[in-house]
C-alpha positions as a Python dict, from the first residue, in 0.01 Angstrom:
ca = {
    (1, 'X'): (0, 0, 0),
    (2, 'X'): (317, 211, -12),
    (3, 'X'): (612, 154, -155),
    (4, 'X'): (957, 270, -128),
    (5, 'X'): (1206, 440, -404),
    (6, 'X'): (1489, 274, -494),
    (7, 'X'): (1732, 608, -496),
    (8, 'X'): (1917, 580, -211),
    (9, 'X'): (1831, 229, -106),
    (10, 'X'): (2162, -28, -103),
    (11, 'X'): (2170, -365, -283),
    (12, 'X'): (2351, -643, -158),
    (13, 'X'): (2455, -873, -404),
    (14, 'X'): (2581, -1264, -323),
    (15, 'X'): (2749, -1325, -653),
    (16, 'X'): (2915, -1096, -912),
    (17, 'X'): (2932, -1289, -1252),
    (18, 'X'): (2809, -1184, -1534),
    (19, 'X'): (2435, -1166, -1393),
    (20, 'X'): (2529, -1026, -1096),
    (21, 'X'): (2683, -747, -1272),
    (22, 'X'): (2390, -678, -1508),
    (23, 'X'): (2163, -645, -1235),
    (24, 'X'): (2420, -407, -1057),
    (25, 'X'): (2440, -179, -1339),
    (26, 'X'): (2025, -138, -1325),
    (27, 'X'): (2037, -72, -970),
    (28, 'X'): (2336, 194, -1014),
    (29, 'X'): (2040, 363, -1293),
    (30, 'X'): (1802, 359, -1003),
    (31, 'X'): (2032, 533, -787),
    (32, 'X'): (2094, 275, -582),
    (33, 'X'): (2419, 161, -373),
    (34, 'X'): (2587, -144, -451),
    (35, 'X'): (2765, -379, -222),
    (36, 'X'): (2902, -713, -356),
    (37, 'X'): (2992, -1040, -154),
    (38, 'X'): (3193, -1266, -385),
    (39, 'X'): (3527, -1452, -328),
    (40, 'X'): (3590, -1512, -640),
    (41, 'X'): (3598, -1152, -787),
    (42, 'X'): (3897, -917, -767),
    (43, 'X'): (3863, -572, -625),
    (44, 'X'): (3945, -437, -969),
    (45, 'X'): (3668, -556, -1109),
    (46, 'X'): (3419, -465, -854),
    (47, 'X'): (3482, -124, -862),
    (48, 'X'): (3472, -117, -1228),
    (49, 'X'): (3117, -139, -1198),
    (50, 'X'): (3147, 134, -951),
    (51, 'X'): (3016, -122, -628),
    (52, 'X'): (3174, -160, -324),
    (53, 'X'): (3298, -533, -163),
    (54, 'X'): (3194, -605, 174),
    (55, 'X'): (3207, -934, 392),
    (56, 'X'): (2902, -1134, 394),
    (57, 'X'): (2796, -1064, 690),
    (58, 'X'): (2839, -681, 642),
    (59, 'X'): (2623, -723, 328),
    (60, 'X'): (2310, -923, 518),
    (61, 'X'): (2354, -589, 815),
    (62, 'X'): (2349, -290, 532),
    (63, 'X'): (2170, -436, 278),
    (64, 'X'): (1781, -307, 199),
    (65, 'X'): (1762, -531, -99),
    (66, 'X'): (1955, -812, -143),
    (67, 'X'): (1992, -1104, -439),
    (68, 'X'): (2130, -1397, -488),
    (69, 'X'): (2338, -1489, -783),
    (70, 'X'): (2578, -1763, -686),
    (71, 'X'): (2586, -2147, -753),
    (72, 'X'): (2426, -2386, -529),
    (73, 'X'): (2745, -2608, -411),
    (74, 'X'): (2821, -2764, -45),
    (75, 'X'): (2936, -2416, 34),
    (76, 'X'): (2624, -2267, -38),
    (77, 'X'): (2378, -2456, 36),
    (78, 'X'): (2127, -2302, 344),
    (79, 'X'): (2364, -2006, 291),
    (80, 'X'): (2012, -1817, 408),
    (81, 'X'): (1944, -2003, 755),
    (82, 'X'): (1816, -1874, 1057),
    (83, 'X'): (2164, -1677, 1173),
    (84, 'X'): (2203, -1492, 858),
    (85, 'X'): (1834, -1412, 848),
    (86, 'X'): (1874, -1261, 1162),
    (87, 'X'): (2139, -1004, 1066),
    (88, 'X'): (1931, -840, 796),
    (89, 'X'): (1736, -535, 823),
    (90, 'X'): (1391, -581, 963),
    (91, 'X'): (1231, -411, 640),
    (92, 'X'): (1507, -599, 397),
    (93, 'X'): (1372, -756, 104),
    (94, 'X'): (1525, -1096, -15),
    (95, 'X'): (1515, -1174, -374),
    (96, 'X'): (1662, -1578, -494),
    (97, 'X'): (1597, -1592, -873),
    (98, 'X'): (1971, -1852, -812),
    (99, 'X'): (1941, -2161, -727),
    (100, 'X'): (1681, -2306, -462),
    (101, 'X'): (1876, -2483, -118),
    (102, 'X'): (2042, -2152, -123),
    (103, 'X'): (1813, -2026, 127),
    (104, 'X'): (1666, -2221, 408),
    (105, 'X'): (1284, -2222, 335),
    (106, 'X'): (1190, -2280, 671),
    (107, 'X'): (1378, -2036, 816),
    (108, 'X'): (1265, -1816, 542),
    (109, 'X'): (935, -1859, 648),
    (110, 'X'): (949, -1855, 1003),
    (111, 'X'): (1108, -1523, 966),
    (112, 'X'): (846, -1365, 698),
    (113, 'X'): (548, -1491, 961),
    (114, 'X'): (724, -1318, 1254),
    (115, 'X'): (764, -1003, 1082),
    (116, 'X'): (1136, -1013, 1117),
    (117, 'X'): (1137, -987, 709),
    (118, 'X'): (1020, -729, 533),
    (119, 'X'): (975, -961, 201),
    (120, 'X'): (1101, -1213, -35),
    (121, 'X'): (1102, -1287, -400),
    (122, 'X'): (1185, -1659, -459),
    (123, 'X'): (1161, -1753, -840),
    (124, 'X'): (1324, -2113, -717),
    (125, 'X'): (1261, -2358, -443),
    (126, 'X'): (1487, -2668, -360),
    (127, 'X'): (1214, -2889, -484),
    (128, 'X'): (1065, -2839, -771),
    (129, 'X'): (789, -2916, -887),
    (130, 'X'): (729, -2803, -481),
    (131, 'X'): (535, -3085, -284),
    (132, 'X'): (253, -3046, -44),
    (133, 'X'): (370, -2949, 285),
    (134, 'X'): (664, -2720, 140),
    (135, 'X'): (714, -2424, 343),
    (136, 'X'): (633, -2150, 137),
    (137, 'X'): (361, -2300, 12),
    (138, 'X'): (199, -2191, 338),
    (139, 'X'): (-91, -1930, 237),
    (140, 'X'): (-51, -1702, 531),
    (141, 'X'): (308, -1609, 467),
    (142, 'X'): (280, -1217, 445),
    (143, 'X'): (509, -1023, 174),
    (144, 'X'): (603, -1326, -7),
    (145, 'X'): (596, -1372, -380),
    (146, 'X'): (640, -1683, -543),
    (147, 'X'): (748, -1743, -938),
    (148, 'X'): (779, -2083, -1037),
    (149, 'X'): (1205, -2046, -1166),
    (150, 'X'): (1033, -1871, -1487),
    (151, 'X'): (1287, -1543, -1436),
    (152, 'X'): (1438, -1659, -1729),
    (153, 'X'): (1157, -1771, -1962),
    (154, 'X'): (1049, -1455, -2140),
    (155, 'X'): (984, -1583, -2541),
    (156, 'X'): (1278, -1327, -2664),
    (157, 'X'): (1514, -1575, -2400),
    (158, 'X'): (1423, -1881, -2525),
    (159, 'X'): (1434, -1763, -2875),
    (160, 'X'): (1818, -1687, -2819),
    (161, 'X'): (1865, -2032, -2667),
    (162, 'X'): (1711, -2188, -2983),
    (163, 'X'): (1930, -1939, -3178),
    (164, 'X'): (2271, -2062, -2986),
    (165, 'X'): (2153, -2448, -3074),
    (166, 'X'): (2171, -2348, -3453),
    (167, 'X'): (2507, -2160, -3419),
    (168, 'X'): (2657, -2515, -3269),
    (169, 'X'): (2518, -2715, -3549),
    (170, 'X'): (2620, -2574, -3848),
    (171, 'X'): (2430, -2738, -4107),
    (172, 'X'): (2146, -2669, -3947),
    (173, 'X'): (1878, -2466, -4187),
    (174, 'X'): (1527, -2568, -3984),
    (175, 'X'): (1442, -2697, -3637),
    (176, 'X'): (1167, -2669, -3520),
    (177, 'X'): (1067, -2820, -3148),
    (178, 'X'): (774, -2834, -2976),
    (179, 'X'): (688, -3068, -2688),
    (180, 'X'): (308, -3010, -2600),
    (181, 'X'): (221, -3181, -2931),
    (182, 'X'): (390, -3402, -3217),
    (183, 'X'): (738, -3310, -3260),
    (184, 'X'): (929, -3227, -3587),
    (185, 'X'): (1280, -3234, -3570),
    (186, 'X'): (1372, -3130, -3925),
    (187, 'X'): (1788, -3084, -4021),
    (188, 'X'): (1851, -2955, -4396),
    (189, 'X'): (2213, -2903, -4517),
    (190, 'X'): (2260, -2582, -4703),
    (191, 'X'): (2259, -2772, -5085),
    (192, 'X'): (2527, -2760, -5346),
    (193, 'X'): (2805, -2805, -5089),
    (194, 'X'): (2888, -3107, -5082),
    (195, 'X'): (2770, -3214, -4754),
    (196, 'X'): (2577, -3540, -4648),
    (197, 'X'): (2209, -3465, -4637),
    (198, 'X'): (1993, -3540, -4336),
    (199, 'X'): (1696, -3717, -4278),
    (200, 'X'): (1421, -3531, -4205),
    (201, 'X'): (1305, -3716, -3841),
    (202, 'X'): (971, -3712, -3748),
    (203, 'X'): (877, -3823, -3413),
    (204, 'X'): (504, -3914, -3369),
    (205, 'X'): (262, -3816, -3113),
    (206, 'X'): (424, -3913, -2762),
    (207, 'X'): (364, -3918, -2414),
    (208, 'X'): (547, -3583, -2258),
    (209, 'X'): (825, -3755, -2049),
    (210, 'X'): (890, -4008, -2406),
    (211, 'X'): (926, -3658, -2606),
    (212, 'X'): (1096, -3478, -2389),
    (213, 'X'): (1331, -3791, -2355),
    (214, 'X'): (1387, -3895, -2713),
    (215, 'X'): (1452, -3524, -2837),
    (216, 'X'): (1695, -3496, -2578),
    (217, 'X'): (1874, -3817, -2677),
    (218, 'X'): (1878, -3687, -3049),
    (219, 'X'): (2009, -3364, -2966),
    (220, 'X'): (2282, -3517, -2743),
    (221, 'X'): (2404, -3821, -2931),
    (222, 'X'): (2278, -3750, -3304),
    (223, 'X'): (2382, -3376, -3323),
    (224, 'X'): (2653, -3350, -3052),
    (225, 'X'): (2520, -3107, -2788),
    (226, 'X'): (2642, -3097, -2475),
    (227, 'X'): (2420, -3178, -2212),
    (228, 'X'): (2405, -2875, -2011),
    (229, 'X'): (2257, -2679, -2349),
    (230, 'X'): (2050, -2971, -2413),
    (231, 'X'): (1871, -2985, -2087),
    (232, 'X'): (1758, -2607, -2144),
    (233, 'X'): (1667, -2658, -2486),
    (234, 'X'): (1385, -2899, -2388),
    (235, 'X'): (1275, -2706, -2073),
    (236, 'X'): (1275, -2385, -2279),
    (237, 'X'): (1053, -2540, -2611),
    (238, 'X'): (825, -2719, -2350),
    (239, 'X'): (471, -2616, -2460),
    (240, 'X'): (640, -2341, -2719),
    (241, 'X'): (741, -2422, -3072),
    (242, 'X'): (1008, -2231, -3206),
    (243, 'X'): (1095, -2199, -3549),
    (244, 'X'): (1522, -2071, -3663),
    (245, 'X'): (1620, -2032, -3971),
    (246, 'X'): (2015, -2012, -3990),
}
């Protein structure tokens, strides 16, 4: 196998928030170009991180590597389909760690079996867990890699999201959740204060979907968190326990 250095190459990046802007400034290290497609973005701001804005289409044509780091909305949705697979380079490489239904796994896959690709890295499909029969599930796709949307999930990551849950509940002094096994929810206010003190909740041995369900429900209605931060609390301590101390 031989691979190809990044000096020199171009990235083509679908999105340009705050990820898309971290990954540009490791490609710029590499010595890589950058192009950016992103509507939403001023020109300013794009060349403050020394990139270049192109139309779409202009990105898919120059592009050797390009990632996606935009929502999944109506507008996006199958924003990879057959037509915009076709404009890429023959040897591009297509990397989704976004949102899966952004790309069009069957086209995806028809292209990567006809050679017309030179590879993808998906880290997210449009249904997951995938079911049988999903396209890129097929095992003679060539150059395809397939992460199961675990981009995110390194322990220092999750640790953070743990460590943003304490900083929104401020009497917070333990919690620790773990999902694989009994769960301890445990909330101590910080003594000699004056404030109300907690009941320590213990939750007894549980089926996964009850746990998962019931610690959500606390975290939501007891302790106020929005849902969006709860939802990626309990994906992130599934199977891990994690332990902050504020």
């Amino acid at each position: 196998f031989m691979g190809r250095q990044l000096a020199g190459r171009t990235l083509g990046l679908v999105g340009f928030g705050r990820i898309g802007r971290e990954v540009a400034a490791r490609a710029r290290a590499f010595g890589m170009d950058v192009v950016v497609s992103d509507p939403f973005v001023t020109d300013v701001l794009v060349r403050e991180w020394d990139a270049k804005r192109v139309e779409f289409p202009e990105l898919l044509r120059v592009a050797d590597v390009i990632s996606l780091h935009c929502p999944l909305t109506s507008a996006t949705r199958n924003l990879i389909g057959p037509r915009e697979l076709s404009l890429m380079r023959s040897d591009a490489l297509l990397i989704n760690t976004a949102r899966g239904g952004i790309v069009d796994e069957t086209a995806l896959a028809e292209a990567l079996l006809a050679g017309r690709l030179g590879g993808a890295g998906i880290d997210v499909l449009e249904r997951e867990p995938p079911v049988a029969g999903s396209p890129l599930l097929a095992p003679d796709i060539p150059n395809l890699i397939l992460t199961p949307h675990i981009a995110w999930a390194s322990r220092e990551s999750r640790q953070r999201l743990l460590d943003q849950l304490v900083g929104s509940v401020p009497d917070t002094r333990l919690l620790v959740i773990c999902l694989a096994r009994p769960v301890l929810l445990e909330r101590r206010p910080s003594w000699g204060e004056g404030r109300e003190i907690h009941t320590q909740i213990n939750l007894k041995p549980l089926s996964r979907r009850a746990s998962r369900a019931l610690v959500g429900e606390i975290l939501q209605k007891a302790w106020g968190v929005p849902h969006e931060l709860r939802d990626l609390i309990v994906e992130g301590a599934e199977g891990n326990p994690f332990y902050v101390e504020e």
